[in-house]
Amino acid sequence: MPDPQIRVRPASPDDESALSRLDHVTWSSLHAVTPRPGPQEPFFREHAGPGDHLVAELDGRLVGYVRLGFPTPLASNAHVRQIRGLAVDGAARGKGVGRALVRAAVLEARARGARRITLRVLGYNTTARWLYEAEGFVVEGVQPEEFFLDGRYVDDVTMGQRLI
Protein backbone atom coordinates (compact mmCIF):
# COMPACT_ATOMS: atom_id res chain seq x y z
CA MET A 1 0.00 0.00 0.00
CA PRO A 2 1.41 3.42 -0.92
CA ASP A 3 2.46 5.69 1.94
CA PRO A 4 -0.32 8.18 2.76
CA GLN A 5 2.32 10.93 2.64
CA ILE A 6 2.72 10.35 -1.11
CA ARG A 7 0.95 13.00 -3.15
CA VAL A 8 0.51 12.49 -6.89
CA ARG A 9 -0.39 15.56 -8.92
CA PRO A 10 -0.18 16.84 -12.49
CA ALA A 11 3.23 18.22 -13.40
CA SER A 12 3.63 21.95 -13.92
CA PRO A 13 6.21 23.95 -15.88
CA ASP A 14 7.77 24.87 -12.51
CA ASP A 15 8.77 21.20 -12.07
CA GLU A 16 11.16 21.32 -15.04
CA SER A 17 14.47 21.59 -13.16
CA ALA A 18 13.55 19.05 -10.47
CA LEU A 19 12.39 16.56 -13.11
CA SER A 20 15.49 17.12 -15.21
CA ARG A 21 17.69 16.39 -12.17
CA LEU A 22 15.62 13.33 -11.26
CA ASP A 23 15.79 11.99 -14.81
CA HIS A 24 19.57 12.41 -14.83
CA VAL A 25 20.24 10.72 -11.46
CA THR A 26 17.78 7.84 -11.93
CA TRP A 27 18.99 6.90 -15.41
CA SER A 28 20.07 3.27 -15.64
CA SER A 29 20.53 0.74 -18.41
CA LEU A 30 18.20 -1.45 -16.34
CA HIS A 31 15.30 0.53 -17.77
CA ALA A 32 16.63 3.02 -20.33
CA VAL A 33 17.48 2.31 -23.96
CA THR A 34 18.54 5.89 -24.71
CA PRO A 35 21.73 7.59 -23.51
CA ARG A 36 21.78 9.25 -20.08
CA PRO A 37 20.27 12.74 -20.34
CA GLY A 38 22.68 15.58 -19.68
CA PRO A 39 22.27 17.49 -16.40
CA GLN A 40 21.17 20.63 -18.28
CA GLU A 41 19.02 18.81 -20.86
CA PRO A 42 15.39 20.03 -20.79
CA PHE A 43 12.96 17.51 -19.36
CA PHE A 44 9.81 18.68 -21.14
CA ARG A 45 9.77 18.22 -24.90
CA GLU A 46 7.44 19.03 -27.77
CA HIS A 47 5.47 15.76 -27.44
CA ALA A 48 6.00 15.29 -23.69
CA GLY A 49 5.05 18.48 -21.88
CA PRO A 50 3.79 19.07 -18.35
CA GLY A 51 0.31 17.84 -19.31
CA ASP A 52 1.76 14.42 -20.14
CA HIS A 53 3.28 13.89 -16.70
CA LEU A 54 2.15 13.13 -13.19
CA VAL A 55 4.62 13.71 -10.38
CA ALA A 56 4.88 12.20 -6.94
CA GLU A 57 5.85 14.13 -3.84
CA LEU A 58 6.87 12.56 -0.56
CA ASP A 59 7.04 14.84 2.45
CA GLY A 60 6.71 17.81 0.08
CA ARG A 61 9.68 16.81 -2.13
CA LEU A 62 9.33 15.72 -5.77
CA VAL A 63 10.52 12.10 -5.84
CA GLY A 64 9.06 10.56 -8.99
CA TYR A 65 7.18 10.91 -12.23
CA VAL A 66 5.23 8.95 -14.78
CA ARG A 67 4.94 10.02 -18.43
CA LEU A 68 1.67 9.12 -20.14
CA GLY A 69 1.36 9.41 -23.90
CA PHE A 70 0.13 7.71 -27.02
CA PRO A 71 1.84 4.60 -28.39
CA THR A 72 1.58 5.99 -31.95
CA PRO A 73 0.39 9.23 -33.62
CA LEU A 74 -2.33 7.32 -35.53
CA ALA A 75 -5.99 8.30 -35.02
CA SER A 76 -6.91 4.60 -35.15
CA ASN A 77 -4.76 4.07 -32.02
CA ALA A 78 -5.98 7.12 -30.06
CA HIS A 79 -8.03 4.98 -27.65
CA VAL A 80 -4.80 3.63 -26.11
CA ARG A 81 -2.51 5.42 -23.65
CA GLN A 82 1.01 4.26 -22.91
CA ILE A 83 3.25 4.67 -19.91
CA ARG A 84 6.28 6.14 -21.67
CA GLY A 85 8.49 6.70 -18.66
CA LEU A 86 8.57 6.15 -14.91
CA ALA A 87 11.25 7.16 -12.44
CA VAL A 88 11.54 7.17 -8.65
CA ASP A 89 14.34 8.76 -6.65
CA GLY A 90 16.58 6.11 -5.05
CA ALA A 91 15.92 7.43 -1.53
CA ALA A 92 12.16 7.05 -2.06
CA ARG A 93 12.20 3.51 -3.47
CA GLY A 94 10.37 0.85 -1.50
CA LYS A 95 7.89 3.38 -0.10
CA GLY A 96 5.09 2.86 -2.64
CA VAL A 97 5.92 5.82 -4.90
CA GLY A 98 6.14 3.71 -8.08
CA ARG A 99 2.90 1.93 -7.22
CA ALA A 100 1.14 5.26 -6.58
CA LEU A 101 2.37 6.60 -9.93
CA VAL A 102 1.25 3.50 -11.86
CA ARG A 103 -2.18 3.63 -10.21
CA ALA A 104 -2.48 7.34 -10.97
CA ALA A 105 -1.49 6.73 -14.62
CA VAL A 106 -4.20 4.09 -14.97
CA LEU A 107 -6.79 6.43 -13.45
CA GLU A 108 -5.64 9.31 -15.66
CA ALA A 109 -5.76 7.18 -18.81
CA ARG A 110 -9.28 6.07 -17.91
CA ALA A 111 -10.31 9.69 -17.20
CA ARG A 112 -8.99 10.69 -20.63
CA GLY A 113 -11.27 8.10 -22.24
CA ALA A 114 -8.71 5.39 -22.98
CA ARG A 115 -9.91 1.81 -23.44
CA ARG A 116 -6.44 0.34 -22.85
CA ILE A 117 -3.14 1.25 -21.28
CA THR A 118 0.16 -0.28 -22.35
CA LEU A 119 3.86 -0.05 -21.58
CA ARG A 120 7.19 -1.48 -22.62
CA VAL A 121 9.71 -2.81 -20.13
CA LEU A 122 13.08 -4.46 -20.56
CA GLY A 123 12.96 -8.20 -19.93
CA TYR A 124 15.60 -8.16 -17.21
CA ASN A 125 13.87 -5.42 -15.20
CA THR A 126 12.10 -7.90 -12.94
CA THR A 127 11.29 -5.36 -10.22
CA ALA A 128 9.33 -3.19 -12.66
CA ARG A 129 7.67 -6.19 -14.27
CA TRP A 130 6.54 -7.44 -10.86
CA LEU A 131 5.07 -4.01 -10.02
CA TYR A 132 3.21 -3.77 -13.31
CA GLU A 133 1.83 -7.31 -12.94
CA ALA A 134 0.72 -6.53 -9.38
CA GLU A 135 -1.18 -3.53 -10.78
CA GLY A 136 -3.06 -5.59 -13.36
CA PHE A 137 -0.80 -5.44 -16.42
CA VAL A 138 -0.25 -8.66 -18.36
CA VAL A 139 2.49 -9.58 -20.81
CA GLU A 140 1.11 -9.17 -24.32
CA GLY A 141 4.28 -9.77 -26.29
CA VAL A 142 8.03 -10.16 -26.23
CA GLN A 143 10.51 -8.95 -28.82
CA PRO A 144 13.53 -11.17 -28.16
CA GLU A 145 16.94 -9.49 -28.06
CA GLU A 146 15.44 -6.19 -29.26
CA PHE A 147 18.14 -4.06 -27.59
CA PHE A 148 21.88 -4.41 -27.06
CA LEU A 149 22.72 -2.84 -23.68
CA ASP A 150 25.85 -3.13 -21.55
CA GLY A 151 27.28 -5.85 -23.76
CA ARG A 152 24.23 -8.11 -23.92
CA TYR A 153 21.01 -8.53 -25.84
CA VAL A 154 17.83 -7.70 -23.94
CA ASP A 155 14.19 -8.58 -24.61
CA ASP A 156 11.58 -5.82 -24.97
CA VAL A 157 8.39 -6.84 -23.17
CA THR A 158 5.03 -5.27 -24.01
CA MET A 159 2.45 -5.24 -21.22
CA GLY A 160 -1.08 -3.88 -21.09
CA GLN A 161 -4.49 -3.91 -19.50
CA ARG A 162 -8.05 -3.11 -20.49
CA LEU A 163 -9.59 -0.10 -18.79
CA ILE A 164 -13.23 -0.73 -19.61
mmCIF file of N, CA, C and O in Angstrom, residues 10 14-15 20 22 24 31 39 51 54 58-59 65-66 69-70 78 84 111 118-119 130 148 151 157:
data_model
loop_
_atom_site.group_PDB
_atom_site.id
_atom_site.type_symbol
_atom_site.label_atom_id
_atom_site.label_comp_id
_atom_site.label_asym_id
_atom_site.label_seq_id
_atom_site.Cartn_x
_atom_site.Cartn_y
_atom_site.Cartn_z
ATOM 1 N N PRO A 10 -0.663 16.531 -11.145
ATOM 2 C CA PRO A 10 -0.180 16.842 -12.492
ATOM 3 C C PRO A 10 1.113 17.659 -12.409
ATOM 4 O O PRO A 10 1.278 18.489 -11.505
ATOM 5 N N ASP A 14 6.831 24.586 -13.603
ATOM 6 C CA ASP A 14 7.770 24.869 -12.511
ATOM 7 C C ASP A 14 8.544 23.634 -12.057
ATOM 8 O O ASP A 14 9.544 23.756 -11.356
ATOM 9 N N ASP A 15 8.098 22.442 -12.451
ATOM 10 C CA ASP A 15 8.769 21.196 -12.065
ATOM 11 C C ASP A 15 9.950 20.859 -12.966
ATOM 12 O O ASP A 15 10.676 19.896 -12.712
ATOM 13 N N SER A 20 14.263 17.302 -14.441
ATOM 14 C CA SER A 20 15.495 17.117 -15.205
ATOM 15 C C SER A 20 16.575 16.480 -14.335
ATOM 16 O O SER A 20 17.248 15.531 -14.750
ATOM 17 N N LEU A 22 16.066 14.687 -11.575
ATOM 18 C CA LEU A 22 15.618 13.330 -11.257
ATOM 19 C C LEU A 22 15.878 12.383 -12.428
ATOM 20 O O LEU A 22 16.376 11.269 -12.230
ATOM 21 N N HIS A 24 18.126 12.619 -14.700
ATOM 22 C CA HIS A 24 19.571 12.408 -14.827
ATOM 23 C C HIS A 24 20.085 11.413 -13.781
ATOM 24 O O HIS A 24 20.828 10.489 -14.106
ATOM 25 N N HIS A 31 16.601 0.151 -17.218
ATOM 26 C CA HIS A 31 15.299 0.533 -17.769
ATOM 27 C C HIS A 31 15.379 1.477 -18.959
ATOM 28 O O HIS A 31 14.381 1.709 -19.625
ATOM 29 N N PRO A 39 22.833 16.806 -17.575
ATOM 30 C CA PRO A 39 22.267 17.486 -16.401
ATOM 31 C C PRO A 39 21.528 18.777 -16.752
ATOM 32 O O PRO A 39 20.638 19.189 -16.025
ATOM 33 N N GLY A 51 1.603 18.526 -19.291
ATOM 34 C CA GLY A 51 0.306 17.842 -19.312
ATOM 35 C C GLY A 51 0.383 16.344 -19.548
ATOM 36 O O GLY A 51 -0.611 15.638 -19.400
ATOM 37 N N LEU A 54 2.601 13.043 -14.576
ATOM 38 C CA LEU A 54 2.154 13.130 -13.194
ATOM 39 C C LEU A 54 3.412 13.021 -12.352
ATOM 40 O O LEU A 54 4.330 12.272 -12.697
ATOM 41 N N LEU A 58 6.829 13.244 -1.849
ATOM 42 C CA LEU A 58 6.870 12.556 -0.563
ATOM 43 C C LEU A 58 7.426 13.558 0.425
ATOM 44 O O LEU A 58 8.519 14.103 0.207
ATOM 45 N N ASP A 59 6.660 13.824 1.461
ATOM 46 C CA ASP A 59 7.043 14.837 2.452
ATOM 47 C C ASP A 59 7.359 16.168 1.769
ATOM 48 O O ASP A 59 8.310 16.863 2.133
ATOM 49 N N TYR A 65 8.095 10.495 -11.169
ATOM 50 C CA TYR A 65 7.176 10.915 -12.230
ATOM 51 C C TYR A 65 6.771 9.716 -13.065
ATOM 52 O O TYR A 65 7.445 8.685 -13.093
ATOM 53 N N VAL A 66 5.660 9.874 -13.747
ATOM 54 C CA VAL A 66 5.227 8.945 -14.779
ATOM 55 C C VAL A 66 4.828 9.787 -15.983
ATOM 56 O O VAL A 66 4.193 10.836 -15.842
ATOM 57 N N GLY A 69 1.517 8.909 -22.539
ATOM 58 C CA GLY A 69 1.357 9.411 -23.900
ATOM 59 C C GLY A 69 0.607 8.418 -24.757
ATOM 60 O O GLY A 69 -0.059 7.513 -24.259
ATOM 61 N N PHE A 70 0.746 8.605 -26.043
ATOM 62 C CA PHE A 70 0.131 7.709 -27.019
ATOM 63 C C PHE A 70 1.201 6.767 -27.555
ATOM 64 O O PHE A 70 2.342 7.184 -27.774
ATOM 65 N N ALA A 78 -5.805 6.057 -31.053
ATOM 66 C CA ALA A 78 -5.984 7.120 -30.058
ATOM 67 C C ALA A 78 -6.735 6.671 -28.802
ATOM 68 O O ALA A 78 -6.769 7.405 -27.818
ATOM 69 N N ARG A 84 5.094 5.933 -20.843
ATOM 70 C CA ARG A 84 6.278 6.141 -21.671
ATOM 71 C C ARG A 84 7.493 6.537 -20.846
ATOM 72 O O ARG A 84 8.512 6.935 -21.387
ATOM 73 N N ALA A 111 -9.636 8.386 -17.208
ATOM 74 C CA ALA A 111 -10.311 9.688 -17.197
ATOM 75 C C ALA A 111 -10.225 10.378 -18.552
ATOM 76 O O ALA A 111 -11.119 11.141 -18.928
ATOM 77 N N THR A 118 -0.936 0.635 -22.058
ATOM 78 C CA THR A 118 0.162 -0.284 -22.352
ATOM 79 C C THR A 118 1.472 0.307 -21.847
ATOM 80 O O THR A 118 1.530 1.468 -21.430
ATOM 81 N N LEU A 119 2.509 -0.503 -21.909
ATOM 82 C CA LEU A 119 3.855 -0.051 -21.578
ATOM 83 C C LEU A 119 4.840 -1.034 -22.166
ATOM 84 O O LEU A 119 4.474 -2.134 -22.580
ATOM 85 N N TRP A 130 7.336 -6.979 -11.994
ATOM 86 C CA TRP A 130 6.536 -7.441 -10.862
ATOM 87 C C TRP A 130 5.532 -6.354 -10.455
ATOM 88 O O TRP A 130 4.356 -6.649 -10.216
ATOM 89 N N PHE A 148 20.552 -3.989 -27.479
ATOM 90 C CA PHE A 148 21.885 -4.411 -27.065
ATOM 91 C C PHE A 148 22.358 -3.374 -26.052
ATOM 92 O O PHE A 148 22.642 -2.225 -26.405
ATOM 93 N N GLY A 151 26.618 -4.653 -23.267
ATOM 94 C CA GLY A 151 27.282 -5.854 -23.756
ATOM 95 C C GLY A 151 26.416 -7.089 -23.879
ATOM 96 O O GLY A 151 26.933 -8.187 -24.079
ATOM 97 N N VAL A 157 9.647 -6.218 -23.567
ATOM 98 C CA VAL A 157 8.390 -6.839 -23.169
ATOM 99 C C VAL A 157 7.274 -5.802 -23.222
ATOM 100 O O VAL A 157 7.394 -4.721 -22.636
#
